[in-house]
Amino acid sequence: MELHVDFIDAFTESTFKGNPAAVIITEQWLSDDLMQSIATENNLSETAFLVADPTSTHQTSPEHSQRFAIRWFSPITEIAFCGHATLASAFVLFKKHPTLSSITFSAKAVGELIVSKTNTGLIEMDFPNTKPKKVDTFPAELSDGLSIKPTEVYQNQHAYFVIYPSEEDVNKVLRDNETLKQLAPLDVVVTAQSKNNNYDFSSRYFWPANGGDEDPVTGSIHSGLAPLWFEKLDIQKRDKKILKAYQASQRGGILHCELKGERVFISGAAVQYLSGTIYI
């Protein structure tokens, strides 16, 4: 068996920055074990597997819009929702089919995700709003697993959100992966308002329970971060529609976030790193 694979750096305009993802398109699903083995071998944050949906009744303009089922696998396990690998998948499809203007991805955990080209050249993803709720109590492992203790914590179905007083705290915090693993299935995001005029807020994402160490750039978690910071910064009173976010990992990545009711629109750039063949 031979499978074509693309490696894409997402949420960046520069190779070796952002978050790398592998994208594999097949006519039908591979077995779960095989997809997991491929993702483990790739050893990237995620490998996305796509299968075209030829039976859709909603596809009125196939030359401009297509539908795909999508699944995401980390080196450890299948992931319910992954933003950067969705961005990478759309980048591959838009490059392969230049007339496409939008793609609808369907995923079991999050339903339909519409991804579109924008006039700015960015790729925009339409995600569900997963705004976290503030929690007064949280597991000791969260506090014990971070070198800077949480004082304000929020939670959604994906992670704990630790709000720090300063961006410096986000940049310098250390974590104990073995301790944070005990929070499974939840991961941990640390975040603060940015003092850099280029960004509104910054964050880092730790996911030892589900994928590894620190994720370079996490599109999906911004469906929770964006509505949280829209509220905390009182953006509506500032007549500002888009927040610019920076994920402060070693590779770094930039995300543009817009809140529209129950949907969060997250946009970013992507670049091709590799195109090749997997032999099985």
Coordinates of C-alpha atoms in Angstrom, one line a residue:
M1 CA 0.0 0.0 0.0
E2 CA 1.2 3.5 -0.9
L3 CA -0.3 6.6 0.7
H4 CA 0.4 10.2 -0.2
V5 CA 1.2 12.5 2.7
D6 CA 1.7 16.2 3.1
F7 CA 3.5 17.9 6.0
I8 CA 2.2 21.4 6.6
D9 CA 3.3 24.1 9.1
A10 CA 0.0 25.7 10.3
F11 CA -0.6 29.2 11.8
T12 CA 2.6 30.6 10.4
E13 CA 4.0 32.1 7.2
S14 CA 7.4 30.6 7.7
T15 CA 8.7 27.1 7.5
F16 CA 9.9 25.6 10.9
K17 CA 7.4 27.9 12.8
G18 CA 3.8 27.2 13.8
N19 CA 2.5 23.7 14.3
P20 CA 3.3 20.9 11.9
A21 CA 0.6 18.5 10.9
A22 CA 0.5 15.5 8.5
V23 CA -2.5 15.2 6.1
I24 CA -3.5 12.0 4.4
I25 CA -6.5 11.7 2.0
T26 CA -7.9 8.3 1.3
E27 CA -11.0 6.9 -0.6
Q28 CA -12.2 5.0 2.5
W29 CA -11.1 4.9 6.1
L30 CA -8.1 2.9 7.0
S31 CA -8.3 0.8 10.1
D32 CA -8.1 2.6 13.5
D33 CA -4.9 0.7 14.4
L34 CA -3.3 1.6 11.1
M35 CA -4.1 5.3 11.4
Q36 CA -2.8 5.3 14.9
S37 CA 0.4 3.5 13.8
I38 CA 0.9 6.1 11.0
A39 CA 0.4 9.0 13.5
T40 CA 2.8 7.5 15.9
E41 CA 5.4 7.0 13.2
N42 CA 4.9 10.6 12.0
N43 CA 5.4 11.8 15.6
L44 CA 3.8 15.2 14.9
S45 CA 1.2 16.8 17.1
E46 CA -1.5 15.5 14.8
T47 CA -2.0 13.5 11.6
A48 CA -5.3 14.3 9.9
F49 CA -7.1 11.6 7.8
L50 CA -9.6 12.7 5.3
V51 CA -12.3 10.8 3.3
A52 CA -14.4 12.6 0.7
D53 CA -18.1 12.6 1.2
P54 CA -19.6 12.1 -2.3
T55 CA -23.2 11.5 -1.0
S56 CA -23.8 15.0 0.4
T57 CA -27.0 16.6 -0.6
H58 CA -25.8 20.0 0.5
Q59 CA -23.1 20.4 -2.0
T60 CA -24.7 22.6 -4.6
S61 CA -21.5 24.0 -6.2
P62 CA -18.9 21.2 -6.2
E63 CA -16.4 23.3 -8.1
H64 CA -16.4 25.8 -5.3
S65 CA -17.3 23.7 -2.2
Q66 CA -16.5 20.2 -1.1
R67 CA -17.2 18.0 1.9
F68 CA -14.8 15.7 3.8
A69 CA -15.0 13.6 6.9
I70 CA -12.0 14.2 9.1
R71 CA -10.3 12.4 12.0
W72 CA -7.3 13.5 14.0
F73 CA -4.7 11.3 15.7
S74 CA -1.8 12.4 18.0
P75 CA 1.1 10.0 18.5
I76 CA -0.7 8.6 21.5
T77 CA -4.5 8.6 20.7
E78 CA -7.3 9.8 18.5
I79 CA -8.2 13.4 19.3
A80 CA -11.8 14.7 19.3
F81 CA -11.0 18.1 17.9
C82 CA -7.8 19.7 16.3
G83 CA -7.7 23.1 14.8
H84 CA -4.2 23.3 13.3
A85 CA -4.5 20.0 11.5
T86 CA -7.9 21.2 10.1
L87 CA -6.1 24.3 8.8
A88 CA -3.4 22.1 7.3
S89 CA -6.0 19.9 5.7
A90 CA -7.8 22.9 4.1
F91 CA -4.4 24.2 2.9
V92 CA -3.7 21.0 1.1
L93 CA -7.2 20.8 -0.5
F94 CA -7.2 24.5 -1.6
K95 CA -3.8 24.0 -3.2
K96 CA -4.9 20.8 -4.9
H97 CA -8.2 22.3 -6.1
P98 CA -7.6 26.1 -6.8
T99 CA -11.3 26.8 -7.6
L100 CA -12.4 25.7 -4.2
S101 CA -13.6 28.6 -1.9
S102 CA -14.9 26.5 1.0
I103 CA -14.7 23.1 2.5
T104 CA -17.0 21.5 5.0
F105 CA -15.4 19.0 7.4
S106 CA -17.5 16.7 9.5
A107 CA -16.2 15.2 12.7
K108 CA -18.1 13.1 15.3
A109 CA -17.3 15.2 18.3
V110 CA -17.8 18.7 16.9
G111 CA -20.2 18.2 14.0
E112 CA -19.6 20.3 10.8
L113 CA -16.6 22.7 10.5
I114 CA -16.7 25.1 7.5
V115 CA -13.3 26.4 6.3
S116 CA -13.0 29.2 3.8
K117 CA -10.5 31.2 1.9
T118 CA -10.4 34.9 2.8
N119 CA -9.5 38.0 0.8
T120 CA -6.5 38.5 3.0
G121 CA -5.0 35.1 2.0
L122 CA -5.7 33.5 5.4
I123 CA -7.7 30.4 5.9
E124 CA -10.7 30.9 8.2
M125 CA -12.2 28.1 10.3
D126 CA -15.8 28.2 11.7
F127 CA -15.7 26.5 15.1
P128 CA -18.2 26.0 17.9
N129 CA -17.9 28.4 20.8
T130 CA -16.4 26.4 23.7
K131 CA -16.1 29.2 26.2
P132 CA -14.9 27.8 29.6
K133 CA -16.6 28.5 32.9
K134 CA -14.9 29.7 36.0
V135 CA -14.3 27.1 38.7
D136 CA -13.7 27.9 42.4
T137 CA -12.1 24.5 43.1
F138 CA -9.8 22.4 41.0
P139 CA -7.6 19.3 41.4
A140 CA -4.4 19.6 43.4
E141 CA -2.6 18.1 40.4
L142 CA -3.2 21.3 38.5
S143 CA -1.5 23.5 41.1
D144 CA 1.2 20.9 41.8
G145 CA 2.0 20.5 38.1
L146 CA 2.8 24.2 37.5
S147 CA 5.7 26.1 38.9
I148 CA 3.5 29.3 39.1
K149 CA 0.3 28.4 41.1
P150 CA -3.1 29.1 39.5
T151 CA -5.2 31.8 41.1
E152 CA -7.9 32.1 38.5
V153 CA -9.1 28.9 36.7
Y154 CA -11.7 28.1 34.1
Q155 CA -12.7 24.8 32.5
N156 CA -14.4 23.5 29.4
Q157 CA -14.7 20.0 28.0
H158 CA -11.1 20.1 26.7
A159 CA -8.9 21.7 29.3
Y160 CA -8.3 23.8 32.4
F161 CA -7.6 27.5 31.6
V162 CA -5.2 29.1 34.0
I163 CA -5.2 32.9 33.9
Y164 CA -1.9 34.5 34.9
P165 CA -1.4 38.2 35.8
S166 CA 1.3 38.7 33.3
E167 CA 2.5 37.5 29.9
E168 CA 5.9 36.9 31.6
D169 CA 4.3 34.2 33.8
V170 CA 3.0 32.5 30.7
N171 CA 6.5 32.5 29.1
K172 CA 8.4 31.3 32.2
V173 CA 6.1 28.8 33.8
L174 CA 7.4 25.3 34.1
R175 CA 5.3 22.1 34.2
D176 CA 5.6 18.6 35.7
N177 CA 4.2 16.4 32.9
E178 CA 3.7 13.3 35.1
T179 CA 1.6 15.4 37.5
L180 CA -0.4 17.0 34.7
K181 CA -1.1 13.6 33.2
Q182 CA -3.3 12.8 36.2
L183 CA -5.8 15.5 35.0
A184 CA -6.7 13.3 32.0
P185 CA -8.7 13.6 29.9
L186 CA -8.3 17.3 30.4
D187 CA -5.3 19.3 29.3
V188 CA -3.9 22.6 30.5
V189 CA -3.7 26.0 28.9
V190 CA -2.0 29.0 30.6
T191 CA -2.8 32.5 29.3
A192 CA -2.5 36.2 30.0
Q193 CA -3.3 39.5 28.4
S194 CA -0.4 40.5 26.1
K195 CA 1.5 43.8 26.6
N196 CA 2.9 43.5 23.1
N197 CA 1.0 45.9 20.8
N198 CA 1.0 43.2 18.1
Y199 CA -1.2 40.8 20.1
D200 CA -4.2 40.9 22.5
F201 CA -3.4 37.8 24.5
S202 CA -0.9 34.9 24.6
S203 CA -1.0 31.3 25.7
R204 CA 0.8 28.0 26.0
Y205 CA -0.8 24.6 25.9
F206 CA 0.3 21.5 27.8
W207 CA -1.2 18.1 26.9
P208 CA 0.8 15.2 28.4
A209 CA -2.4 13.3 28.9
N210 CA -3.3 13.2 25.2
G211 CA -0.4 14.0 22.9
G212 CA 2.9 14.7 24.5
D213 CA 4.7 17.7 26.0
E214 CA 3.8 21.2 24.8
D215 CA 1.7 21.7 21.7
P216 CA 3.3 24.4 19.4
V217 CA 0.1 26.0 18.3
T218 CA -3.4 24.8 19.2
G219 CA -6.3 26.1 17.0
S220 CA -9.0 24.2 18.8
I221 CA -8.3 25.7 22.3
H222 CA -8.8 29.2 20.9
S223 CA -12.5 28.3 20.5
G224 CA -12.4 28.6 24.3
L225 CA -9.7 31.2 24.7
A226 CA -11.2 33.7 22.2
P227 CA -14.6 34.1 23.9
L228 CA -12.9 34.1 27.3
W229 CA -10.7 37.1 26.3
F230 CA -13.5 38.8 24.4
E231 CA -15.3 39.0 27.8
K232 CA -12.3 39.7 30.0
L233 CA -11.1 42.5 27.7
D234 CA -14.6 43.8 27.2
I235 CA -14.0 44.0 23.5
Q236 CA -17.5 45.0 22.5
K237 CA -17.1 48.3 24.3
R238 CA -13.9 48.8 22.3
D239 CA -15.7 48.3 19.0
K240 CA -13.1 45.7 18.1
K241 CA -14.2 42.6 16.1
I242 CA -11.0 40.5 15.9
L243 CA -8.5 39.5 18.6
K244 CA -5.0 38.6 17.6
A245 CA -3.5 35.8 19.6
Y246 CA 0.1 34.5 20.0
Q247 CA 0.9 31.0 21.2
A248 CA 4.2 31.4 22.9
S249 CA 5.8 27.9 22.3
Q250 CA 9.3 27.5 21.1
R251 CA 8.0 27.5 17.5
G252 CA 5.3 30.2 18.0
G253 CA 2.2 30.8 16.0
I254 CA -0.3 33.6 15.2
L255 CA -4.1 33.2 15.3
H256 CA -6.8 35.7 14.3
C257 CA -10.0 35.2 16.4
E258 CA -13.5 36.6 15.7
L259 CA -16.5 35.8 17.9
K260 CA -20.0 35.6 16.4
G261 CA -22.5 34.3 18.9
E262 CA -22.2 30.6 19.3
R263 CA -19.4 30.4 16.7
V264 CA -15.7 31.3 16.8
F265 CA -13.9 32.1 13.6
I266 CA -10.2 31.3 13.7
S267 CA -7.9 32.3 10.9
G268 CA -4.3 31.6 10.1
A269 CA -1.7 31.1 7.4
A270 CA 0.1 27.8 6.5
V271 CA 3.1 26.7 4.4
Q272 CA 4.1 23.4 2.8
Y273 CA 7.1 21.6 4.3
L274 CA 7.0 18.2 2.7
S275 CA 5.1 16.1 0.2
G276 CA 5.8 12.4 0.0
T277 CA 4.7 8.7 0.0
I278 CA 4.2 6.3 2.9
Y279 CA 4.9 2.7 2.0
I280 CA 3.1 0.0 4.1

